[in-house]
CSV table of C-alpha atoms in Angstrom, one decimal:
chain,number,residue,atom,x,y,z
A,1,UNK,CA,-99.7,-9.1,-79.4
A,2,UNK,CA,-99.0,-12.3,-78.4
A,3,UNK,CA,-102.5,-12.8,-75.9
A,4,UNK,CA,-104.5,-11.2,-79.3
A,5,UNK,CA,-102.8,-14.2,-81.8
A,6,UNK,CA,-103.8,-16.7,-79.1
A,7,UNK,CA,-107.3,-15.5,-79.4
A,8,UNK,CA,-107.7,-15.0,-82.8
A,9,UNK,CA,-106.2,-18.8,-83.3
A,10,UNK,CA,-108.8,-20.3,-80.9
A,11,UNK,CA,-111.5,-18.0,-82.5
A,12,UNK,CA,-110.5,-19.4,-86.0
A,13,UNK,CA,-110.6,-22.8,-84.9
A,14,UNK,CA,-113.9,-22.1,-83.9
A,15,UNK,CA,-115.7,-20.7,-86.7
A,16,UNK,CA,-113.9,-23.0,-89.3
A,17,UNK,CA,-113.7,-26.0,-87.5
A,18,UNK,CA,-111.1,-28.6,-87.2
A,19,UNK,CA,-109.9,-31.1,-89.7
A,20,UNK,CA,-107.2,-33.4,-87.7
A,21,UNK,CA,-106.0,-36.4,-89.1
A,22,UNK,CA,-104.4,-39.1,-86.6
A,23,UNK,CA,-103.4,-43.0,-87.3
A,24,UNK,CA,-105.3,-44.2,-85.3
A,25,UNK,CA,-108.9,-42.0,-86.3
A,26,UNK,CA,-112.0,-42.0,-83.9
A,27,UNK,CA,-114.2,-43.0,-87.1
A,28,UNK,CA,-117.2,-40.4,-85.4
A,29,UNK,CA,-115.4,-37.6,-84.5
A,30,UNK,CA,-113.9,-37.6,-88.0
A,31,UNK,CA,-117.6,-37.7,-89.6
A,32,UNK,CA,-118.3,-34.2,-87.2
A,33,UNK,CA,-115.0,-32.6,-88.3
A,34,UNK,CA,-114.9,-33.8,-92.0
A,35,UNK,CA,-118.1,-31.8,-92.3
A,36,UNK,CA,-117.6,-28.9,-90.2
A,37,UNK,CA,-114.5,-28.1,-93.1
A,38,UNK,CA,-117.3,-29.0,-95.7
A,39,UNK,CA,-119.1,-26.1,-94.9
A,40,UNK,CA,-116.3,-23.8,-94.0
A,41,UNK,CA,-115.4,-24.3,-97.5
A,42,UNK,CA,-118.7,-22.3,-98.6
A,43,UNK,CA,-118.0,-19.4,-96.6
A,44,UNK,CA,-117.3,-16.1,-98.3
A,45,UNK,CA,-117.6,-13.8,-95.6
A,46,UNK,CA,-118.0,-14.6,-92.0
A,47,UNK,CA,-120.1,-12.4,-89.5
A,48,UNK,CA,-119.5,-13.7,-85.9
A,49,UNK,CA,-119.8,-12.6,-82.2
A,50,UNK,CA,-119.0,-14.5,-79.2
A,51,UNK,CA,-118.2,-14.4,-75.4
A,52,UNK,CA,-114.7,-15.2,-73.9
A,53,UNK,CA,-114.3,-16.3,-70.7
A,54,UNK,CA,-111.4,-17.3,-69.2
A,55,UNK,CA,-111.9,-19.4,-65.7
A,56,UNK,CA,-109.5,-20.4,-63.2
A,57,UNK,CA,-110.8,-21.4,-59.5
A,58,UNK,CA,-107.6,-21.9,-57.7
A,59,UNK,CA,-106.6,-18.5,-58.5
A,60,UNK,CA,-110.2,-17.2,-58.0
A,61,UNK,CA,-109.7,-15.7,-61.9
A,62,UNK,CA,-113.3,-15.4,-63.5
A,63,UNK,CA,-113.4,-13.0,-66.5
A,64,UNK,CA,-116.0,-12.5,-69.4
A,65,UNK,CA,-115.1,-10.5,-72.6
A,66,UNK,CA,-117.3,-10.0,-75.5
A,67,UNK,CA,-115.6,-9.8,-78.8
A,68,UNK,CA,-117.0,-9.5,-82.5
A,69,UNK,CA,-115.3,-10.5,-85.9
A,70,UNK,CA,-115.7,-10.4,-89.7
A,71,UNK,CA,-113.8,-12.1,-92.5
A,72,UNK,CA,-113.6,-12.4,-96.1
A,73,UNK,CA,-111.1,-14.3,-97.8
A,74,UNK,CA,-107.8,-13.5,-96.2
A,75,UNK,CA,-109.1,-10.3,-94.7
A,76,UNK,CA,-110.3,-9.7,-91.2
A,77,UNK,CA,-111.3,-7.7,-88.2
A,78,UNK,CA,-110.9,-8.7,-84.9
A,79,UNK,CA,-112.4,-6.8,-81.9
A,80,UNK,CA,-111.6,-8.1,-78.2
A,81,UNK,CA,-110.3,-6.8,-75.0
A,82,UNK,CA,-109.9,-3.2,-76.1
A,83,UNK,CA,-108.2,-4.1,-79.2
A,84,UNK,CA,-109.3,-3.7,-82.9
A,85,UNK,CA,-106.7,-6.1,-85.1
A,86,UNK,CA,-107.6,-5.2,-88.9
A,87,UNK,CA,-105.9,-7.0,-91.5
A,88,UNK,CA,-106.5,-6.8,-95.6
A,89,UNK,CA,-104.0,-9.6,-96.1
A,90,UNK,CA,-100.8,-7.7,-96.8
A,91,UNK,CA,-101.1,-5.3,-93.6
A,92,UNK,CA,-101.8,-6.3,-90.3
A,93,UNK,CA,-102.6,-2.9,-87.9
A,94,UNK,CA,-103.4,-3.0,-84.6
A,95,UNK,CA,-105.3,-0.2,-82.6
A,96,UNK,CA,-105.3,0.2,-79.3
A,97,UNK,CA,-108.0,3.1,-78.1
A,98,UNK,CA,-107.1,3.5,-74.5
A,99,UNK,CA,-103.5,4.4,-75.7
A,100,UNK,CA,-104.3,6.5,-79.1
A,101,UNK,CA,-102.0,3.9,-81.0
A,102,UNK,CA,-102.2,1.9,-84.1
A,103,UNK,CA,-99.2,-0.4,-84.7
A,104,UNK,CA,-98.6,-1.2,-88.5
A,105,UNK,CA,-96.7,-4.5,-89.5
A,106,UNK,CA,-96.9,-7.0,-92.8
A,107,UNK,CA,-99.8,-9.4,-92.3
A,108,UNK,CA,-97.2,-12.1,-93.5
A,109,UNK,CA,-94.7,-11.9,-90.6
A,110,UNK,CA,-93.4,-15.0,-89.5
A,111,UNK,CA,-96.6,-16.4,-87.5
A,112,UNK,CA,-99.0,-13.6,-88.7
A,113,UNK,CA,-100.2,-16.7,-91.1
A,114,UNK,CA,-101.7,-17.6,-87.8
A,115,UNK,CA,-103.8,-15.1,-87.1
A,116,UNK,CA,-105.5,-15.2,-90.5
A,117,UNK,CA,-108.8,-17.1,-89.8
A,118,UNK,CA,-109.6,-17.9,-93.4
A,119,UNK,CA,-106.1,-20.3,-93.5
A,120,UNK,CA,-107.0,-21.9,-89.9
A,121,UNK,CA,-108.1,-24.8,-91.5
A,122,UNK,CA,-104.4,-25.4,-93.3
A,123,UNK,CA,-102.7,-24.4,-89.9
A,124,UNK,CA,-104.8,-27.2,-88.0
A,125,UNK,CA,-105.0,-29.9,-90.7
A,126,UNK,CA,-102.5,-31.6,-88.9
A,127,UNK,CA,-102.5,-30.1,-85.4
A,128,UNK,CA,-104.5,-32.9,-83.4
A,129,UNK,CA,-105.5,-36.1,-82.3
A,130,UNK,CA,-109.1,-36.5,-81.8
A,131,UNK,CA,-111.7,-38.6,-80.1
A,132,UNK,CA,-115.6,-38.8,-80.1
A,133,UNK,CA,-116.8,-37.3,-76.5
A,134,UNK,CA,-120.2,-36.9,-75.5
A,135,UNK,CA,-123.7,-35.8,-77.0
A,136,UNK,CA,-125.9,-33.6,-74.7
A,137,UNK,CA,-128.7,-31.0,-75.1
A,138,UNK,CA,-127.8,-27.7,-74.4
A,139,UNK,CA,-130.1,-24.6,-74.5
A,140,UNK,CA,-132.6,-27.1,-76.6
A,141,UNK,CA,-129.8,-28.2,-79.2
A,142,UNK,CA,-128.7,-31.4,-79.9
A,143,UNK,CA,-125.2,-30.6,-79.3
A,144,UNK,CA,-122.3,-33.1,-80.3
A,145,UNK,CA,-118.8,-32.4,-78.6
A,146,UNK,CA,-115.7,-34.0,-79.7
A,147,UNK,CA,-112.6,-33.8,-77.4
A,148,UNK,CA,-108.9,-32.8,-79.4
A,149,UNK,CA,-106.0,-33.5,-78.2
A,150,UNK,CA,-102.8,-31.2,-79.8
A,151,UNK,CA,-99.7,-33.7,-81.1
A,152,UNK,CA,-97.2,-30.6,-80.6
A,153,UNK,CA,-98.5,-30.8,-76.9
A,154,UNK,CA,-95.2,-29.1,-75.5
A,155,UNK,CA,-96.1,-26.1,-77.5
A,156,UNK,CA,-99.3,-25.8,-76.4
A,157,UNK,CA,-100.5,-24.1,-73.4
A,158,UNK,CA,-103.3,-26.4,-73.1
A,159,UNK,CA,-103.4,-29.8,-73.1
A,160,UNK,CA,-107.0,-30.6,-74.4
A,161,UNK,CA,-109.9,-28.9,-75.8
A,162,UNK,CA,-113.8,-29.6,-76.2
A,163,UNK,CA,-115.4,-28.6,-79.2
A,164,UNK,CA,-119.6,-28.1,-79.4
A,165,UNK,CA,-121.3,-28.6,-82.5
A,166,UNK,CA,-124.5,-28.2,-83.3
A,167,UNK,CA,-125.8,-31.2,-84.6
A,168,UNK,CA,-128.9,-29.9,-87.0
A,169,UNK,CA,-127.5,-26.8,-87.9
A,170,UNK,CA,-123.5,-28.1,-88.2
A,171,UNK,CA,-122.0,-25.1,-86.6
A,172,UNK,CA,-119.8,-24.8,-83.6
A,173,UNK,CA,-121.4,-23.2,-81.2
A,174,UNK,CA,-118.3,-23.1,-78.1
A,175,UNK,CA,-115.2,-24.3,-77.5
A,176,UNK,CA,-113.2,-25.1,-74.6
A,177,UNK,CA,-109.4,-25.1,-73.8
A,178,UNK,CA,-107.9,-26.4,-70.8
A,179,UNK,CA,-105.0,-25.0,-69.7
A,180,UNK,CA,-101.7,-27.0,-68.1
A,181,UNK,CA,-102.2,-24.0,-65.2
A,182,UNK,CA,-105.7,-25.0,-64.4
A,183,UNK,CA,-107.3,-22.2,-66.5
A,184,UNK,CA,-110.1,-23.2,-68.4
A,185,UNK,CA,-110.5,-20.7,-71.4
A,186,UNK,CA,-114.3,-20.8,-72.9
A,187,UNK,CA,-115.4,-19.2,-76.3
A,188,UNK,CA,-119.3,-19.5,-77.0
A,189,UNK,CA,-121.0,-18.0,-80.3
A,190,UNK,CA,-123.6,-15.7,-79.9
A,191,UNK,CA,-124.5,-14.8,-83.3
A,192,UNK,CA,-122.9,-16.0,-86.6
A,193,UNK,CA,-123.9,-15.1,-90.2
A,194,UNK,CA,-122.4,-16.1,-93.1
A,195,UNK,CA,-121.8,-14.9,-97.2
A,196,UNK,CA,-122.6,-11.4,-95.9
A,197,UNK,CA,-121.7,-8.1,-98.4
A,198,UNK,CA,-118.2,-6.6,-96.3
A,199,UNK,CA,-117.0,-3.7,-98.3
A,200,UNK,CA,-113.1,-4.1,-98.4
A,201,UNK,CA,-113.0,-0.7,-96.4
A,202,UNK,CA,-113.8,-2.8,-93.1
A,203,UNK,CA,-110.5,-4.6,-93.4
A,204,UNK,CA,-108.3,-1.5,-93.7
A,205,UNK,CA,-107.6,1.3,-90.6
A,206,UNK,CA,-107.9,4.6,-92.4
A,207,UNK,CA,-104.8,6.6,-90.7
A,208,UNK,CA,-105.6,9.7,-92.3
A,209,UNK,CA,-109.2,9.9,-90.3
A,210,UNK,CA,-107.3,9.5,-86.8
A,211,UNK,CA,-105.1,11.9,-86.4
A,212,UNK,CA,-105.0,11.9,-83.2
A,213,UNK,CA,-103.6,8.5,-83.2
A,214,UNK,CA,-99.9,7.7,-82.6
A,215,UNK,CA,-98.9,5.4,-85.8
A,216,UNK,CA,-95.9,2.9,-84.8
A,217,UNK,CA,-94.8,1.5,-87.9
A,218,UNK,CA,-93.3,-1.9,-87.4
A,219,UNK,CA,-92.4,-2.9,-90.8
């Protein structure tokens, strides 16, 4: 549960974007962030799929996941590493396919707010320093990339992150986390569509069409 939150936080962060606020503001970076939350703010729905890939050369780790996720409001449906997290903003269920389980619990369990991507820009208002980094062209975009640096740093398993934005189009197109262990965890966008029609039956798991399934209620 805990690896899934971690990944649905960083996958938040970037399909909404990032509005930090720090004393001491990197007038630049703000401009990028300010209106990254601009047009978050327009989204209804949310129609995303991306690559994960988590990197570590000292412990000759290199791993590539691709994952897929839809939102609307404070629904959501998250699908990485073997795991589909469905939530309709009251319940939060969790299947697992390789084990025949869906575990049930409140979507409004301490931390759950966390995992909800459309409140990612609340959770992170105040979550980071920030600085201006770089602009480069990559795969023929003018790609800006601002660097953030987490204030709760201790509670962080990383201790920096690089966030890509596409200049024209004002979209994130990867981020970056570094890890304090040397691992380097990468999330690029491969497709993302927005203000899509999502039925509400996409954001519930239908128990009574698995039965086969085991259902662990945690509630």
């Amino acid at each position: 549960q805990s690896s899934i939150m971690k990944k649905l936080l960083i996958i938040g962060m970037i399909l909404f974007g990032t509005q930090a606020t720090f004393a001491q503001q990197d007038v630049k970076a703000k401009a990028v962030l300010d209106k990254l939350s601009a047009k978050a703010k327009t989204f209804k729905t949310i129609s995303a799929t991306f690559m994960y890939e988590l990197n570590n050369p000292t412990a000759d780790i290199n791993e590539k996941q691709e994952g897929s996720l839809i939102s609307k409001g404070e629904k959501y449906n998250l699908n990485i590493a073997g795991q589909n997290v469905i939530s309709d903003g009251k319940t939060k269920w969790t299947y697992i396919a390789d084990a025949e389980e869906v575990q049930i619990d409140d979507a409004t369990t301490e931390g759950e707010e966390a995992l909800n991507p459309s409140k990612i820009l609340t959770i992170y208002e105040d979550g980071f320093k920030y600085k201006y980094d770089k602009d480069i062209t990559e795969n023929g975009r003018a790609i800006q990339v601002v660097k953030l640096f987490p204030e709760q740093a201790d509670d962080k398993p990383y201790h920096s992150a690089l966030l890509y934005v596409d200049k024209v189009k004002n979209e994130v197109t990867k981020i970056e986390l570094k890890g304090k262990d040397g691992s380097n965890y990468i999330y690029t966008i491969t497709s993302f569509e927005v203000n899509k029609e999502i039925p509400d039956s996409k954001f519930v798991f239908n128990t009574a069409k698995h039965p086969e399934v085991e259902v662990i209620d945690l509630r």
